[in-house]
Amino acid sequence: MKINREKFRLIKRTSQIILVLGALAFLLLLAGGGVDVAAKDFVRHQYQNQQHQALITQVDTKKVQMFTKLMKLDAGHLVFSKQTRRDFQKITLLLNARRQNEEQVKSYFDGPHYYANRVSKKRLDGTDNNLLKEKNQTVYQRQKNRLDTIRVWFDQTQDANKFLKTAMGKFQTNHDQLDLTQVSQANAYYKLIKNRHWQHYWQPQIKELLTYFKNAQSNRDKNQLAQEQEQLAALKNAPLTQSYQPAHVTIIDNVQVADDANRTLSAAGITASQVLYFSQSDQTLSLLRRVGSHYRTTSSLIQVIASRVPRGIYRLQELIINPPDTAGVVTDPSQATFGRYYPDATSVDSTTNSVSDYNRAQPTFWLKNNPALQTSILFSNDQRLGFIYSSGSALNNGMVLDNSDLITLTNLVNSGTTLFIN
């Protein structure tokens, strides 16, 4: 009888244990199913378009890490299904690729205004290809804009090195070989260098060039003035019986352009001291200065590659060279500040956009969105704004020049100059 009771108790305890274990297993499976469903739902909401593998702009990385840790703890695959695990592996790969792109582009910067020494065309092209793996257009455009900024800095530094190597070679051979235009271009190219190593390399040479040319120009002007005074005195005192000997004078280039411009500007009622004159008939720009009642050309004609600027009178607002990331132009015509450039436009507009065409950006165009305009000239009037810049094509209200001509022009004009489109 006693034995039967012990057997009964043993059977009872065993049954209780089995029931408890069964209940625990049931609860575990039930909870596991809920967790798996929650994980699947979370993954689904991290995509803009799951079919095209486009993640949302701000993925919840903390939750991704949390679910990933839970999956590692679930060694027996009791909670998470194989499909859920595959989904998290895929999203982790996409996030890692996005992070690697960010780090790679970031490594190309040497501070906010220079590119690092490790940058090369091959590296830039490779990173450009890697960025194409990012299917989220907002993230892609943000990364692409930063990479394009580095590319512009790299290209303009290479152009500067090429020009300065030739110019400084001539200068070292013969200090008097370079004229005012070439010295001006050398100084402008030096300002475009966006690499610390090359900037430090050229700095003492440019300083030597400018110092020498300034002194030589001063002496040349004094000697020329003395010669002209002697020639004029000789001409004034010459007897009438002596044959006429003309004084040595500098013939103004582009006389026809100046004559045409004088008639046009006079008809338009323009009397500004300096005018940047664009002739649509021959697609040329010329800088004119008013002397007395007439305009005279002060530099060689600049050939315009393409122009989509309507006729009218404009004002050069800003000479833009490597603007900060916060730089912008007010594009809203209803604003009193329309067409005005701000180095920090966040003070007038707290919103952001990634529009690269200034004609479509409202209410502010951010310079960082278009690398072609990192070196440019902004102009505007009460109705429209535009840029003079170097690029493969002209946007509406845009004028395209060769890069060297653009650099020359930025060294000749200043903000406030009148731009007249004939």
JSON list of C-alpha atoms in Angstrom, two decimals, residues 173-321:
[
{"chain": "A", "resi": 173, "resn": "THR", "atom": "CA", "xyz": [63.63, 81.85, -66.62]},
{"chain": "A", "resi": 174, "resn": "ASN", "atom": "CA", "xyz": [62.97, 85.54, -67.24]},
{"chain": "A", "resi": 175, "resn": "HIS", "atom": "CA", "xyz": [61.25, 87.71, -64.65]},
{"chain": "A", "resi": 176, "resn": "ASP", "atom": "CA", "xyz": [59.82, 90.00, -67.35]},
{"chain": "A", "resi": 177, "resn": "GLN", "atom": "CA", "xyz": [58.06, 87.33, -69.44]},
{"chain": "A", "resi": 178, "resn": "LEU", "atom": "CA", "xyz": [54.69, 87.56, -67.70]},
{"chain": "A", "resi": 179, "resn": "ASP", "atom": "CA", "xyz": [52.23, 90.37, -68.42]},
{"chain": "A", "resi": 180, "resn": "LEU", "atom": "CA", "xyz": [49.49, 91.76, -66.18]},
{"chain": "A", "resi": 181, "resn": "THR", "atom": "CA", "xyz": [46.89, 89.24, -67.36]},
{"chain": "A", "resi": 182, "resn": "GLN", "atom": "CA", "xyz": [49.15, 86.25, -66.71]},
{"chain": "A", "resi": 183, "resn": "VAL", "atom": "CA", "xyz": [50.15, 87.50, -63.27]},
{"chain": "A", "resi": 184, "resn": "SER", "atom": "CA", "xyz": [46.49, 88.13, -62.47]},
{"chain": "A", "resi": 185, "resn": "GLN", "atom": "CA", "xyz": [45.58, 84.62, -63.61]},
{"chain": "A", "resi": 186, "resn": "ALA", "atom": "CA", "xyz": [48.41, 83.09, -61.57]},
{"chain": "A", "resi": 187, "resn": "ASN", "atom": "CA", "xyz": [47.14, 84.83, -58.45]},
{"chain": "A", "resi": 188, "resn": "ALA", "atom": "CA", "xyz": [43.54, 83.76, -59.19]},
{"chain": "A", "resi": 189, "resn": "TYR", "atom": "CA", "xyz": [44.55, 80.14, -59.78]},
{"chain": "A", "resi": 190, "resn": "TYR", "atom": "CA", "xyz": [46.50, 80.13, -56.52]},
{"chain": "A", "resi": 191, "resn": "LYS", "atom": "CA", "xyz": [43.33, 81.22, -54.66]},
{"chain": "A", "resi": 192, "resn": "LEU", "atom": "CA", "xyz": [41.49, 78.21, -56.13]},
{"chain": "A", "resi": 193, "resn": "ILE", "atom": "CA", "xyz": [43.88, 75.64, -54.64]},
{"chain": "A", "resi": 194, "resn": "LYS", "atom": "CA", "xyz": [42.01, 73.50, -52.12]},
{"chain": "A", "resi": 195, "resn": "ASN", "atom": "CA", "xyz": [44.80, 71.26, -50.85]},
{"chain": "A", "resi": 196, "resn": "ARG", "atom": "CA", "xyz": [47.05, 72.27, -47.95]},
{"chain": "A", "resi": 197, "resn": "HIS", "atom": "CA", "xyz": [50.18, 70.65, -49.42]},
{"chain": "A", "resi": 198, "resn": "TRP", "atom": "CA", "xyz": [49.92, 72.45, -52.76]},
{"chain": "A", "resi": 199, "resn": "GLN", "atom": "CA", "xyz": [48.88, 75.70, -51.14]},
{"chain": "A", "resi": 200, "resn": "HIS", "atom": "CA", "xyz": [52.00, 75.67, -48.97]},
{"chain": "A", "resi": 201, "resn": "TYR", "atom": "CA", "xyz": [54.12, 74.70, -51.99]},
{"chain": "A", "resi": 202, "resn": "TRP", "atom": "CA", "xyz": [53.00, 77.63, -54.18]},
{"chain": "A", "resi": 203, "resn": "GLN", "atom": "CA", "xyz": [52.59, 80.29, -51.49]},
{"chain": "A", "resi": 204, "resn": "PRO", "atom": "CA", "xyz": [56.20, 81.62, -51.39]},
{"chain": "A", "resi": 205, "resn": "GLN", "atom": "CA", "xyz": [56.51, 81.53, -55.19]},
{"chain": "A", "resi": 206, "resn": "ILE", "atom": "CA", "xyz": [53.29, 83.51, -55.72]},
{"chain": "A", "resi": 207, "resn": "LYS", "atom": "CA", "xyz": [54.41, 86.02, -53.09]},
{"chain": "A", "resi": 208, "resn": "GLU", "atom": "CA", "xyz": [57.72, 86.48, -54.92]},
{"chain": "A", "resi": 209, "resn": "LEU", "atom": "CA", "xyz": [55.91, 86.89, -58.27]},
{"chain": "A", "resi": 210, "resn": "LEU", "atom": "CA", "xyz": [53.45, 89.50, -56.99]},
{"chain": "A", "resi": 211, "resn": "THR", "atom": "CA", "xyz": [56.12, 91.48, -55.17]},
{"chain": "A", "resi": 212, "resn": "TYR", "atom": "CA", "xyz": [58.39, 91.58, -58.22]},
{"chain": "A", "resi": 213, "resn": "PHE", "atom": "CA", "xyz": [55.60, 92.49, -60.62]},
{"chain": "A", "resi": 214, "resn": "LYS", "atom": "CA", "xyz": [54.26, 95.24, -58.33]},
{"chain": "A", "resi": 215, "resn": "ASN", "atom": "CA", "xyz": [57.70, 96.86, -58.14]},
{"chain": "A", "resi": 216, "resn": "ALA", "atom": "CA", "xyz": [58.39, 96.39, -61.85]},
{"chain": "A", "resi": 217, "resn": "GLN", "atom": "CA", "xyz": [54.98, 97.79, -62.79]},
{"chain": "A", "resi": 218, "resn": "SER", "atom": "CA", "xyz": [55.55, 100.84, -60.61]},
{"chain": "A", "resi": 219, "resn": "ASN", "atom": "CA", "xyz": [58.92, 101.53, -62.25]},
{"chain": "A", "resi": 220, "resn": "ARG", "atom": "CA", "xyz": [57.46, 100.86, -65.70]},
{"chain": "A", "resi": 221, "resn": "ASP", "atom": "CA", "xyz": [54.62, 103.33, -65.13]},
{"chain": "A", "resi": 222, "resn": "LYS", "atom": "CA", "xyz": [57.02, 106.03, -63.99]},
{"chain": "A", "resi": 223, "resn": "ASN", "atom": "CA", "xyz": [59.29, 105.52, -67.02]},
{"chain": "A", "resi": 224, "resn": "GLN", "atom": "CA", "xyz": [56.33, 105.41, -69.43]},
{"chain": "A", "resi": 225, "resn": "LEU", "atom": "CA", "xyz": [54.89, 108.61, -67.97]},
{"chain": "A", "resi": 226, "resn": "ALA", "atom": "CA", "xyz": [58.24, 110.38, -68.33]},
{"chain": "A", "resi": 227, "resn": "GLN", "atom": "CA", "xyz": [58.59, 109.22, -71.96]},
{"chain": "A", "resi": 228, "resn": "GLU", "atom": "CA", "xyz": [55.08, 110.39, -72.85]},
{"chain": "A", "resi": 229, "resn": "GLN", "atom": "CA", "xyz": [55.70, 113.78, -71.28]},
{"chain": "A", "resi": 230, "resn": "GLU", "atom": "CA", "xyz": [58.91, 114.15, -73.27]},
{"chain": "A", "resi": 231, "resn": "GLN", "atom": "CA", "xyz": [57.14, 113.16, -76.51]},
{"chain": "A", "resi": 232, "resn": "LEU", "atom": "CA", "xyz": [54.27, 115.56, -75.88]},
{"chain": "A", "resi": 233, "resn": "ALA", "atom": "CA", "xyz": [56.69, 118.38, -75.03]},
{"chain": "A", "resi": 234, "resn": "ALA", "atom": "CA", "xyz": [58.67, 117.69, -78.21]},
{"chain": "A", "resi": 235, "resn": "LEU", "atom": "CA", "xyz": [55.50, 117.69, -80.28]},
{"chain": "A", "resi": 236, "resn": "LYS", "atom": "CA", "xyz": [54.26, 120.91, -78.66]},
{"chain": "A", "resi": 237, "resn": "ASN", "atom": "CA", "xyz": [57.53, 122.73, -79.29]},
{"chain": "A", "resi": 238, "resn": "ALA", "atom": "CA", "xyz": [58.10, 121.37, -82.79]},
{"chain": "A", "resi": 239, "resn": "PRO", "atom": "CA", "xyz": [58.19, 124.08, -85.55]},
{"chain": "A", "resi": 240, "resn": "LEU", "atom": "CA", "xyz": [55.47, 123.98, -88.19]},
{"chain": "A", "resi": 241, "resn": "THR", "atom": "CA", "xyz": [58.02, 123.36, -90.92]},
{"chain": "A", "resi": 242, "resn": "GLN", "atom": "CA", "xyz": [59.06, 120.08, -89.30]},
{"chain": "A", "resi": 243, "resn": "SER", "atom": "CA", "xyz": [57.30, 116.96, -90.54]},
{"chain": "A", "resi": 244, "resn": "TYR", "atom": "CA", "xyz": [54.77, 115.45, -88.09]},
{"chain": "A", "resi": 245, "resn": "GLN", "atom": "CA", "xyz": [56.07, 112.66, -85.89]},
{"chain": "A", "resi": 246, "resn": "PRO", "atom": "CA", "xyz": [53.22, 110.92, -84.02]},
{"chain": "A", "resi": 247, "resn": "ALA", "atom": "CA", "xyz": [53.72, 110.15, -80.36]},
{"chain": "A", "resi": 248, "resn": "HIS", "atom": "CA", "xyz": [53.77, 106.51, -79.30]},
{"chain": "A", "resi": 249, "resn": "VAL", "atom": "CA", "xyz": [50.26, 105.71, -78.11]},
{"chain": "A", "resi": 250, "resn": "THR", "atom": "CA", "xyz": [48.49, 102.53, -77.09]},
{"chain": "A", "resi": 251, "resn": "ILE", "atom": "CA", "xyz": [45.74, 101.65, -79.55]},
{"chain": "A", "resi": 252, "resn": "ILE", "atom": "CA", "xyz": [42.62, 100.53, -77.74]},
{"chain": "A", "resi": 253, "resn": "ASP", "atom": "CA", "xyz": [41.63, 97.00, -78.68]},
{"chain": "A", "resi": 254, "resn": "ASN", "atom": "CA", "xyz": [38.10, 96.14, -79.79]},
{"chain": "A", "resi": 255, "resn": "VAL", "atom": "CA", "xyz": [37.26, 99.63, -81.04]},
{"chain": "A", "resi": 256, "resn": "GLN", "atom": "CA", "xyz": [34.19, 98.37, -82.87]},
{"chain": "A", "resi": 257, "resn": "VAL", "atom": "CA", "xyz": [32.84, 96.75, -79.71]},
{"chain": "A", "resi": 258, "resn": "ALA", "atom": "CA", "xyz": [33.32, 99.98, -77.77]},
{"chain": "A", "resi": 259, "resn": "ASP", "atom": "CA", "xyz": [31.52, 102.02, -80.45]},
{"chain": "A", "resi": 260, "resn": "ASP", "atom": "CA", "xyz": [28.56, 99.61, -80.54]},
{"chain": "A", "resi": 261, "resn": "ALA", "atom": "CA", "xyz": [28.41, 99.50, -76.76]},
{"chain": "A", "resi": 262, "resn": "ASN", "atom": "CA", "xyz": [28.48, 103.29, -76.46]},
{"chain": "A", "resi": 263, "resn": "ARG", "atom": "CA", "xyz": [25.48, 103.66, -78.73]},
{"chain": "A", "resi": 264, "resn": "THR", "atom": "CA", "xyz": [23.54, 100.90, -76.97]},
{"chain": "A", "resi": 265, "resn": "LEU", "atom": "CA", "xyz": [24.35, 102.02, -73.43]},
{"chain": "A", "resi": 266, "resn": "SER", "atom": "CA", "xyz": [23.61, 105.64, -74.24]},
{"chain": "A", "resi": 267, "resn": "ALA", "atom": "CA", "xyz": [20.20, 104.66, -75.65]},
{"chain": "A", "resi": 268, "resn": "ALA", "atom": "CA", "xyz": [19.51, 102.65, -72.48]},
{"chain": "A", "resi": 269, "resn": "GLY", "atom": "CA", "xyz": [20.44, 105.62, -70.30]},
{"chain": "A", "resi": 270, "resn": "ILE", "atom": "CA", "xyz": [23.27, 103.78, -68.54]},
{"chain": "A", "resi": 271, "resn": "THR", "atom": "CA", "xyz": [26.04, 105.93, -67.05]},
{"chain": "A", "resi": 272, "resn": "ALA", "atom": "CA", "xyz": [27.66, 103.46, -64.63]},
{"chain": "A", "resi": 273, "resn": "SER", "atom": "CA", "xyz": [31.41, 103.81, -64.21]},
{"chain": "A", "resi": 274, "resn": "GLN", "atom": "CA", "xyz": [31.96, 100.14, -65.08]},
{"chain": "A", "resi": 275, "resn": "VAL", "atom": "CA", "xyz": [29.84, 97.85, -67.26]},
{"chain": "A", "resi": 276, "resn": "LEU", "atom": "CA", "xyz": [30.21, 94.20, -68.16]},
{"chain": "A", "resi": 277, "resn": "TYR", "atom": "CA", "xyz": [28.80, 94.18, -71.68]},
{"chain": "A", "resi": 278, "resn": "PHE", "atom": "CA", "xyz": [27.51, 91.02, -73.36]},
{"chain": "A", "resi": 279, "resn": "SER", "atom": "CA", "xyz": [26.97, 91.10, -77.11]},
{"chain": "A", "resi": 280, "resn": "GLN", "atom": "CA", "xyz": [24.57, 88.34, -78.17]},
{"chain": "A", "resi": 281, "resn": "SER", "atom": "CA", "xyz": [25.44, 88.82, -81.83]},
{"chain": "A", "resi": 282, "resn": "ASP", "atom": "CA", "xyz": [29.04, 87.61, -81.42]},
{"chain": "A", "resi": 283, "resn": "GLN", "atom": "CA", "xyz": [28.68, 85.92, -78.00]},
{"chain": "A", "resi": 284, "resn": "THR", "atom": "CA", "xyz": [31.39, 87.94, -76.28]},
{"chain": "A", "resi": 285, "resn": "LEU", "atom": "CA", "xyz": [31.81, 89.68, -72.93]},
{"chain": "A", "resi": 286, "resn": "SER", "atom": "CA", "xyz": [33.82, 92.86, -72.58]},
{"chain": "A", "resi": 287, "resn": "LEU", "atom": "CA", "xyz": [34.54, 94.99, -69.54]},
{"chain": "A", "resi": 288, "resn": "LEU", "atom": "CA", "xyz": [33.98, 98.69, -70.22]},
{"chain": "A", "resi": 289, "resn": "ARG", "atom": "CA", "xyz": [34.97, 101.69, -68.12]},
{"chain": "A", "resi": 290, "resn": "ARG", "atom": "CA", "xyz": [33.49, 105.12, -68.56]},
{"chain": "A", "resi": 291, "resn": "VAL", "atom": "CA", "xyz": [35.99, 107.84, -69.46]},
{"chain": "A", "resi": 292, "resn": "GLY", "atom": "CA", "xyz": [34.32, 111.19, -69.74]},
{"chain": "A", "resi": 293, "resn": "SER", "atom": "CA", "xyz": [31.14, 110.64, -71.72]},
{"chain": "A", "resi": 294, "resn": "HIS", "atom": "CA", "xyz": [32.26, 107.45, -73.47]},
{"chain": "A", "resi": 295, "resn": "TYR", "atom": "CA", "xyz": [33.04, 103.84, -72.61]},
{"chain": "A", "resi": 296, "resn": "ARG", "atom": "CA", "xyz": [36.36, 102.22, -73.40]},
{"chain": "A", "resi": 297, "resn": "THR", "atom": "CA", "xyz": [37.32, 98.53, -73.31]},
{"chain": "A", "resi": 298, "resn": "THR", "atom": "CA", "xyz": [39.77, 97.65, -70.55]},
{"chain": "A", "resi": 299, "resn": "SER", "atom": "CA", "xyz": [40.52, 94.03, -71.40]},
{"chain": "A", "resi": 300, "resn": "SER", "atom": "CA", "xyz": [40.41, 91.47, -74.19]},
{"chain": "A", "resi": 301, "resn": "LEU", "atom": "CA", "xyz": [37.08, 90.05, -75.29]},
{"chain": "A", "resi": 302, "resn": "ILE", "atom": "CA", "xyz": [35.93, 86.91, -73.48]},
{"chain": "A", "resi": 303, "resn": "GLN", "atom": "CA", "xyz": [34.20, 84.30, -75.61]},
{"chain": "A", "resi": 304, "resn": "VAL", "atom": "CA", "xyz": [30.98, 82.94, -74.13]},
{"chain": "A", "resi": 305, "resn": "ILE", "atom": "CA", "xyz": [30.42, 79.21, -74.68]},
{"chain": "A", "resi": 306, "resn": "ALA", "atom": "CA", "xyz": [26.67, 79.29, -74.05]},
{"chain": "A", "resi": 307, "resn": "SER", "atom": "CA", "xyz": [24.15, 81.76, -72.68]},
{"chain": "A", "resi": 308, "resn": "ARG", "atom": "CA", "xyz": [20.50, 81.54, -71.71]},
{"chain": "A", "resi": 309, "resn": "VAL", "atom": "CA", "xyz": [20.18, 84.98, -70.14]},
{"chain": "A", "resi": 310, "resn": "PRO", "atom": "CA", "xyz": [17.40, 87.29, -71.44]},
{"chain": "A", "resi": 311, "resn": "ARG", "atom": "CA", "xyz": [18.18, 90.85, -72.53]},
{"chain": "A", "resi": 312, "resn": "GLY", "atom": "CA", "xyz": [18.22, 93.42, -69.77]},
{"chain": "A", "resi": 313, "resn": "ILE", "atom": "CA", "xyz": [20.18, 95.24, -67.10]},
{"chain": "A", "resi": 314, "resn": "TYR", "atom": "CA", "xyz": [21.53, 93.29, -64.15]},
{"chain": "A", "resi": 315, "resn": "ARG", "atom": "CA", "xyz": [23.89, 93.85, -61.24]},
{"chain": "A", "resi": 316, "resn": "LEU", "atom": "CA", "xyz": [26.74, 91.56, -60.20]},
{"chain": "A", "resi": 317, "resn": "GLN", "atom": "CA", "xyz": [25.82, 90.58, -56.65]},
{"chain": "A", "resi": 318, "resn": "GLU", "atom": "CA", "xyz": [28.66, 88.32, -55.57]},
{"chain": "A", "resi": 319, "resn": "LEU", "atom": "CA", "xyz": [31.92, 86.78, -56.75]},
{"chain": "A", "resi": 320, "resn": "ILE", "atom": "CA", "xyz": [31.62, 83.26, -55.36]},
{"chain": "A", "resi": 321, "resn": "ILE", "atom": "CA", "xyz": [34.73, 81.16, -54.70]}
]
